[in-house]
Coordinates of C-alpha atoms in Angstrom, one line a residue:
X1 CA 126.5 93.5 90.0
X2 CA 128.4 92.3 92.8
X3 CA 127.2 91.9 96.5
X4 CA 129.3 94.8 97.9
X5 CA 128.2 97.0 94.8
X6 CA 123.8 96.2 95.9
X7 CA 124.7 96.3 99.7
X8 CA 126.2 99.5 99.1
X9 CA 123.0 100.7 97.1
X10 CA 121.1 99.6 99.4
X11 CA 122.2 101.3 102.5
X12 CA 122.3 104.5 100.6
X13 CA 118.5 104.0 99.8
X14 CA 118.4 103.1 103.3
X15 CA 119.7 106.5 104.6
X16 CA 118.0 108.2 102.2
X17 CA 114.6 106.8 103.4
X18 CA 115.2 107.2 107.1
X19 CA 116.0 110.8 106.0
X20 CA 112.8 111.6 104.2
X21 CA 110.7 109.8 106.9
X22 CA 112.3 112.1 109.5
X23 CA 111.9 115.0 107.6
X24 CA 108.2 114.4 107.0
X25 CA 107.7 113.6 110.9
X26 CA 108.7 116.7 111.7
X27 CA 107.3 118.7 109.3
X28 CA 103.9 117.1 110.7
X29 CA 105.1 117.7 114.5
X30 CA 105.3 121.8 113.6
X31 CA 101.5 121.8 113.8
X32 CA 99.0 123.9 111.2
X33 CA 98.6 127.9 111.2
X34 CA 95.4 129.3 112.9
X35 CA 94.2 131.1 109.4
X36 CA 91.4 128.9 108.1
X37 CA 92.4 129.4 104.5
X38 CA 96.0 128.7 105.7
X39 CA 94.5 125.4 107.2
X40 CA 92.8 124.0 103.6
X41 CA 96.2 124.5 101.8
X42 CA 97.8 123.0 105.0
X43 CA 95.2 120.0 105.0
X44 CA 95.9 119.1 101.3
X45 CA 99.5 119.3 101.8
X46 CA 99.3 117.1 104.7
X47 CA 97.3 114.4 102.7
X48 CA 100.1 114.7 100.0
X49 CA 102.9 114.1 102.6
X50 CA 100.7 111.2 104.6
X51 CA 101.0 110.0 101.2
X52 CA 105.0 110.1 100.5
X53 CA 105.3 109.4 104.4
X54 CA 103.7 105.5 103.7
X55 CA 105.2 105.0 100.5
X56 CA 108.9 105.9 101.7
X57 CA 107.5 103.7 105.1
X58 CA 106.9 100.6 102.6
X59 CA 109.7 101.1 100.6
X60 CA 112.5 101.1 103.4
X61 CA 110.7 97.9 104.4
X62 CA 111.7 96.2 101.1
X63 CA 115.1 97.7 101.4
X64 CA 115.8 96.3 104.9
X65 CA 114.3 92.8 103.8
X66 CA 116.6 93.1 100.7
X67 CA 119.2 93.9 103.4
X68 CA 118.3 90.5 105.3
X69 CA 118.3 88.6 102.2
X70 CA 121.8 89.2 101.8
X71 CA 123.0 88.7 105.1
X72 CA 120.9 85.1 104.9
X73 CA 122.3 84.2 101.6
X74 CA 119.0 84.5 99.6
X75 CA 119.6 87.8 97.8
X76 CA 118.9 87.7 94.2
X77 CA 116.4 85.0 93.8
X78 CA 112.4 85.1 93.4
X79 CA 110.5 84.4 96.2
X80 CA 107.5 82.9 94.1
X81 CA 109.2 80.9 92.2
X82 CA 112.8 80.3 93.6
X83 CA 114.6 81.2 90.4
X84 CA 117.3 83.6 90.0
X85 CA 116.6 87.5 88.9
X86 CA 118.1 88.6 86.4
X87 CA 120.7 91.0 87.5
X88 CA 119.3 94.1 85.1
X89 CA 116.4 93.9 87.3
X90 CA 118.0 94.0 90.7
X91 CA 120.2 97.0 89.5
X92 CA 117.4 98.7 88.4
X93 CA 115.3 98.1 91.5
X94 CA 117.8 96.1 94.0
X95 CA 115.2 95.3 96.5
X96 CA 113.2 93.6 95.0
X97 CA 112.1 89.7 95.9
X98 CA 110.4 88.5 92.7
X99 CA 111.7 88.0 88.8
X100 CA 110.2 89.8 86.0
X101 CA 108.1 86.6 85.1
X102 CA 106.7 86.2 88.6
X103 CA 106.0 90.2 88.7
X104 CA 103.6 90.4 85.6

Protein backbone atom coordinates (compact mmCIF):
# COMPACT_ATOMS: atom_id res chain seq x y z
CA UNK A 1 0.00 0.00 0.00
CA UNK A 2 1.65 3.14 -0.62
CA UNK A 3 2.82 5.83 1.89
CA UNK A 4 0.23 8.48 0.82
CA UNK A 5 -2.54 5.66 0.77
CA UNK A 6 -1.50 4.59 5.11
CA UNK A 7 -0.86 8.41 5.94
CA UNK A 8 -4.14 9.07 4.54
CA UNK A 9 -5.73 6.12 6.76
CA UNK A 10 -4.15 7.13 9.36
CA UNK A 11 -5.18 10.65 9.76
CA UNK A 12 -8.69 9.62 9.13
CA UNK A 13 -8.39 7.13 12.26
CA UNK A 14 -6.79 10.10 13.75
CA UNK A 15 -9.92 12.38 13.35
CA UNK A 16 -12.05 9.88 14.06
CA UNK A 17 -10.40 9.21 17.50
CA UNK A 18 -10.10 12.78 18.55
CA UNK A 19 -13.78 12.82 17.65
CA UNK A 20 -14.91 9.96 19.84
CA UNK A 21 -12.62 11.16 22.74
CA UNK A 22 -14.39 14.62 22.57
CA UNK A 23 -17.62 13.21 22.45
CA UNK A 24 -17.10 11.04 25.51
CA UNK A 25 -15.55 14.14 27.43
CA UNK A 26 -18.44 15.77 27.21
CA UNK A 27 -20.83 13.40 27.59
CA UNK A 28 -19.00 12.89 31.14
CA UNK A 29 -18.86 16.94 31.66
CA UNK A 30 -23.04 16.92 31.47
CA UNK A 31 -23.04 15.53 35.02
CA UNK A 32 -25.55 12.52 36.36
CA UNK A 33 -29.49 13.05 37.10
CA UNK A 34 -30.46 13.38 40.81
CA UNK A 35 -32.89 10.02 40.64
CA UNK A 36 -31.00 7.30 42.43
CA UNK A 37 -32.19 4.67 40.02
CA UNK A 38 -31.33 7.15 37.29
CA UNK A 39 -27.76 7.32 38.93
CA UNK A 40 -27.09 3.12 38.92
CA UNK A 41 -27.91 3.04 35.11
CA UNK A 42 -25.91 6.28 34.85
CA UNK A 43 -22.90 4.65 36.84
CA UNK A 44 -22.68 1.57 34.66
CA UNK A 45 -22.83 3.57 31.62
CA UNK A 46 -20.11 5.68 32.78
CA UNK A 47 -17.88 2.61 33.55
CA UNK A 48 -18.74 1.42 29.90
CA UNK A 49 -17.64 4.82 28.47
CA UNK A 50 -14.39 5.17 30.99
CA UNK A 51 -13.83 2.01 29.14
CA UNK A 52 -14.15 3.14 25.30
CA UNK A 53 -12.69 6.63 26.54
CA UNK A 54 -9.02 4.59 27.42
CA UNK A 55 -9.12 2.34 24.62
CA UNK A 56 -9.85 5.12 21.88
CA UNK A 57 -6.95 7.17 24.37
CA UNK A 58 -4.39 4.21 23.61
CA UNK A 59 -5.33 3.64 20.23
CA UNK A 60 -4.81 7.33 18.96
CA UNK A 61 -1.46 6.95 20.64
CA UNK A 62 -0.46 4.13 18.27
CA UNK A 63 -1.89 6.12 15.46
CA UNK A 64 0.19 9.21 16.11
CA UNK A 65 3.38 7.00 16.76
CA UNK A 66 2.53 5.23 13.38
CA UNK A 67 2.26 8.90 12.21
CA UNK A 68 5.99 9.69 13.48
CA UNK A 69 7.19 6.56 12.02
CA UNK A 70 6.50 7.78 8.78
CA UNK A 71 7.66 11.18 9.00
CA UNK A 72 11.11 9.47 10.48
CA UNK A 73 11.42 6.99 7.75
CA UNK A 74 10.74 3.81 9.97
CA UNK A 75 7.15 3.06 9.02
CA UNK A 76 6.51 -0.42 8.17
CA UNK A 77 9.15 -2.34 9.97
CA UNK A 78 9.02 -4.38 13.46
CA UNK A 79 10.23 -2.82 16.22
CA UNK A 80 11.30 -6.16 17.93
CA UNK A 81 12.84 -7.52 15.50
CA UNK A 82 13.71 -4.86 12.76
CA UNK A 83 12.24 -6.80 9.81
CA UNK A 84 9.78 -5.50 7.42
CA UNK A 85 5.76 -6.20 7.98
CA UNK A 86 4.18 -7.56 5.70
CA UNK A 87 1.95 -5.10 4.02
CA UNK A 88 -1.48 -7.26 4.49
CA UNK A 89 -0.90 -6.52 8.06
CA UNK A 90 -0.34 -2.87 8.06
CA UNK A 91 -3.52 -2.49 5.76
CA UNK A 92 -5.35 -4.30 8.07
CA UNK A 93 -4.15 -2.61 11.19
CA UNK A 94 -1.78 0.36 9.75
CA UNK A 95 -0.48 1.39 13.11
CA UNK A 96 0.94 -1.15 14.13
CA UNK A 97 4.99 -1.45 15.18
CA UNK A 98 5.52 -5.22 15.30
CA UNK A 99 5.26 -8.24 12.36
CA UNK A 100 2.98 -11.03 12.75
CA UNK A 101 5.94 -13.32 13.99
CA UNK A 102 6.99 -10.86 16.67
CA UNK A 103 3.13 -10.33 17.74
CA UNK A 104 2.35 -14.13 18.62
Amino acid sequence: MPVNTILMTLKEKQAQLINRIGAIERDFRKGRPADFAEQTSGSENDEVLDEIFHEAKAELGQVNAALVRIDNGEYGYCLKCSKRIAAERLKVLPYTNICINCAH
